[in-house]
C-alpha positions as a Markdown table, in Angstrom:
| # | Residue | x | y | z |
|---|---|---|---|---|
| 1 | Unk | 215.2 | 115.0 | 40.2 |
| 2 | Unk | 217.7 | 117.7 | 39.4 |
| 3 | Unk | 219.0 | 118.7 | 36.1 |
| 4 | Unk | 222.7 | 119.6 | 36.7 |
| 5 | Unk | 224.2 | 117.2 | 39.5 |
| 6 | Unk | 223.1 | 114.4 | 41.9 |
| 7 | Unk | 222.7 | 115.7 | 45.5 |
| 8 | Unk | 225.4 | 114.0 | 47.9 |
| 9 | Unk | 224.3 | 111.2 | 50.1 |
| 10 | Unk | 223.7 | 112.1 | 53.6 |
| 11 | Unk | 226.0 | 110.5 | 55.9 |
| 12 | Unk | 224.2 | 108.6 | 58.6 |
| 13 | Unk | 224.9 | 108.4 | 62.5 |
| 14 | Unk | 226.0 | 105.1 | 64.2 |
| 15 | Unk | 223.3 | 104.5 | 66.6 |
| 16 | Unk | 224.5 | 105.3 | 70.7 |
| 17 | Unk | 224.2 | 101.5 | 71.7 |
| 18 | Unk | 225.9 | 99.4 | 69.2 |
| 19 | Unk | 227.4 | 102.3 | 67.1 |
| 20 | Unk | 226.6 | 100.3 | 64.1 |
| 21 | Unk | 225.3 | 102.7 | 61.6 |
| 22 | Unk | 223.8 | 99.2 | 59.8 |
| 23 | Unk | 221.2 | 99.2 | 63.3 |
| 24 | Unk | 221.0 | 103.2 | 62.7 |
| 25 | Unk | 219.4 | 102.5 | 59.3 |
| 26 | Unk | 217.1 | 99.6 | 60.3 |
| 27 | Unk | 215.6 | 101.8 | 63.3 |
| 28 | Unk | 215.3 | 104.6 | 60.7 |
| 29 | Unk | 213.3 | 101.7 | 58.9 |
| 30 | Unk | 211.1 | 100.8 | 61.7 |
| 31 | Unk | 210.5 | 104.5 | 62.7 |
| 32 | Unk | 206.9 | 105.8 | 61.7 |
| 33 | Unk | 205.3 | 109.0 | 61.2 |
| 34 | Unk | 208.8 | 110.6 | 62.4 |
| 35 | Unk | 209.0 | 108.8 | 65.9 |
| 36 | Unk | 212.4 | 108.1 | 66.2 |
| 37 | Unk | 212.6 | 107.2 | 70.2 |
| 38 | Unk | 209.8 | 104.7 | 69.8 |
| 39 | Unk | 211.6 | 102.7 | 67.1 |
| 40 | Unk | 214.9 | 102.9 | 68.9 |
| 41 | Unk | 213.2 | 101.2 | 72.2 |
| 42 | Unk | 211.9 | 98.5 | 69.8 |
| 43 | Unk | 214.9 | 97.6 | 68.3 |
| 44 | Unk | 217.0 | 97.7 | 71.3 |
| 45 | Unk | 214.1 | 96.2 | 73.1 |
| 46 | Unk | 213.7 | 93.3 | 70.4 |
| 47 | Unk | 217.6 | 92.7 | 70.8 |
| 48 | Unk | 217.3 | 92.3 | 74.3 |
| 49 | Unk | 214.8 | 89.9 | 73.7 |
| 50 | Unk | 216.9 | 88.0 | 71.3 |
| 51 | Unk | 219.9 | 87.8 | 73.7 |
| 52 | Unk | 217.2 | 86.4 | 76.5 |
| 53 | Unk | 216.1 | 83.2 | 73.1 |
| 54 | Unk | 219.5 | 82.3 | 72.2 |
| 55 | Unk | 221.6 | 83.5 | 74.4 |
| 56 | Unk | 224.1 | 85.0 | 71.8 |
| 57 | Unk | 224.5 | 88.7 | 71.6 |
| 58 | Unk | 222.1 | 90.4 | 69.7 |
| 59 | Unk | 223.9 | 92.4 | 67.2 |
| 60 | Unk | 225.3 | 88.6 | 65.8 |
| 61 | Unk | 222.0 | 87.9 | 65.2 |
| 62 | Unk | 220.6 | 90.7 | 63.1 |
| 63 | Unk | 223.6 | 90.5 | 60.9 |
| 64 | Unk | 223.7 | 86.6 | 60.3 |
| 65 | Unk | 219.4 | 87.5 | 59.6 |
| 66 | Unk | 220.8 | 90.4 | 57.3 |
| 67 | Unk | 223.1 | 88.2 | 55.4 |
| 68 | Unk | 220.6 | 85.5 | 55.3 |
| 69 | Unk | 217.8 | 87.7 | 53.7 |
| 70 | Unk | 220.4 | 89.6 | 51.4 |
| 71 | Unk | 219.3 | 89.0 | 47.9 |
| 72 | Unk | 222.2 | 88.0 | 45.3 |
| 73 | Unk | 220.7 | 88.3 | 42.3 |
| 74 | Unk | 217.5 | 90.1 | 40.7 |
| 75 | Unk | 215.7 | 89.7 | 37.4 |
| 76 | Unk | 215.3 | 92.2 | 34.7 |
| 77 | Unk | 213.4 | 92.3 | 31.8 |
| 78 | Unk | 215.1 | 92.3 | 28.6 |
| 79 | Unk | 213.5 | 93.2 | 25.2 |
| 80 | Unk | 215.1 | 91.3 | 22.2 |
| 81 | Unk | 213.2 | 91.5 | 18.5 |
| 82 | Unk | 209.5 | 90.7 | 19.6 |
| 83 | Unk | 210.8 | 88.5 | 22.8 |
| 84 | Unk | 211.1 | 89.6 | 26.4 |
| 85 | Unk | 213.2 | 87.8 | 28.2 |
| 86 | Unk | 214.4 | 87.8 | 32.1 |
| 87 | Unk | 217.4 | 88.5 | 32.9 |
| 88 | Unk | 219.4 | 88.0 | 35.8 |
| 89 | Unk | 221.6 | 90.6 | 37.3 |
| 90 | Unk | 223.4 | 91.6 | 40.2 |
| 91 | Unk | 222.0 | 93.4 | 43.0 |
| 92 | Unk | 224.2 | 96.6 | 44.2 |
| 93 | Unk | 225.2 | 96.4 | 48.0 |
| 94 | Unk | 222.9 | 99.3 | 49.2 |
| 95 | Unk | 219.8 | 97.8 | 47.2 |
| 96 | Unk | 220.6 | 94.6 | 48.9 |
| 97 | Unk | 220.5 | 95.8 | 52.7 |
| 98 | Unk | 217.1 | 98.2 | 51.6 |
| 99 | Unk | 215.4 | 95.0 | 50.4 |
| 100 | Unk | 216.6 | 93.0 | 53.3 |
| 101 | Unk | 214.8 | 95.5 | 55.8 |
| 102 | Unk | 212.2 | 95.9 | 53.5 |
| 103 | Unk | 211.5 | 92.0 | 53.9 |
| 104 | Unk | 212.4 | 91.4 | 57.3 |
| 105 | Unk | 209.7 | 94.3 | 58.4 |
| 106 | Unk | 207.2 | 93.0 | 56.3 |
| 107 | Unk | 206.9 | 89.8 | 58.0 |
| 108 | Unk | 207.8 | 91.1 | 61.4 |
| 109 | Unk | 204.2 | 93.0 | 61.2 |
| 110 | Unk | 202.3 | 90.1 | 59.8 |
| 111 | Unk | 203.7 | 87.5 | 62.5 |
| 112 | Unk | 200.8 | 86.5 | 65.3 |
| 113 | Unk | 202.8 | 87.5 | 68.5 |
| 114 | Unk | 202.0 | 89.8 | 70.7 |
| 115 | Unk | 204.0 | 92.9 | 70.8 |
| 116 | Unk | 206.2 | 94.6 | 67.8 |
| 117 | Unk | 209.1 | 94.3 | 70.1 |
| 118 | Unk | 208.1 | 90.2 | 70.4 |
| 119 | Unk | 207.4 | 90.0 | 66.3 |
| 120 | Unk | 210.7 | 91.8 | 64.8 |
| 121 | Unk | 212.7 | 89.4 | 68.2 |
| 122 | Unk | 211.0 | 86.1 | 66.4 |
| 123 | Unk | 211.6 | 87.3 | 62.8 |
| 124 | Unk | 215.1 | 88.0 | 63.6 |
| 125 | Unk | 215.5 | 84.6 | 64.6 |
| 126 | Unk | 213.8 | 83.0 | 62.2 |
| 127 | Unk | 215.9 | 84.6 | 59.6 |
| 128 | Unk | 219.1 | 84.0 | 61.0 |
| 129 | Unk | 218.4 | 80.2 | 61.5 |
């Protein structure tokens, strides 16, 4: 961490397909070991998948999950005289959408289907339901 001044956030590229820079971040969530095409063709591929299951466009979805997942509010531990106590606070925007991905990943990879593309497509669902 540096002493004199916070470094400036990088500002990220809308992906070419939706030009959401929302889907930029979640395929920069999915992405492993610095593979970048192969989580883009998951996403996209799991949106297309989507669109095939509901028959709504697939960007509508992942943001009605998104919203759906978003936590409100947090706990926090407070120390008062010999007590702690936990307190509930409000969860920033950014730390909100991180925890969302987080969440939604986490249970896309433990789901039984066959094929990422298939899991992240039924946990998107799910969620947004």
């Amino acid at each position: 961490m540096p002493r004199r001044r916070r470094p400036e956030k990088r500002e990220i590229e809308p992906d070419y397909k939706y030009s959401s820079k929302v889907v930029a971040k979640f395929i920069n969530s999915v992405m492993k070991r610095g593979k970048k095409s192969t989580a883009q063709s998951l996403v996209y591929e799991a949106m297309e998948i989507i669109e095939k299951r509901t028959k709504e466009r697939g960007i509508d979805v992942f943001e009605k999950a998104l919203d759906n997942v978003k936590p409100q509010l947090a706990v926090k531990p407070r120390r008062v005289g010999g007590a702690t106590y936990q307190v509930p606070i409000e969860v920033p925007e950014k730390r909100q959408v991180t925890l969302a991905f987080r969440w939604i990943l986490q249970f896309a990879r433990a789901r039984g289907d066959h094929g990422f593309a298939s899991k992240l497509a039924s946990e998107l669902i799910a969620a947004s339901q």
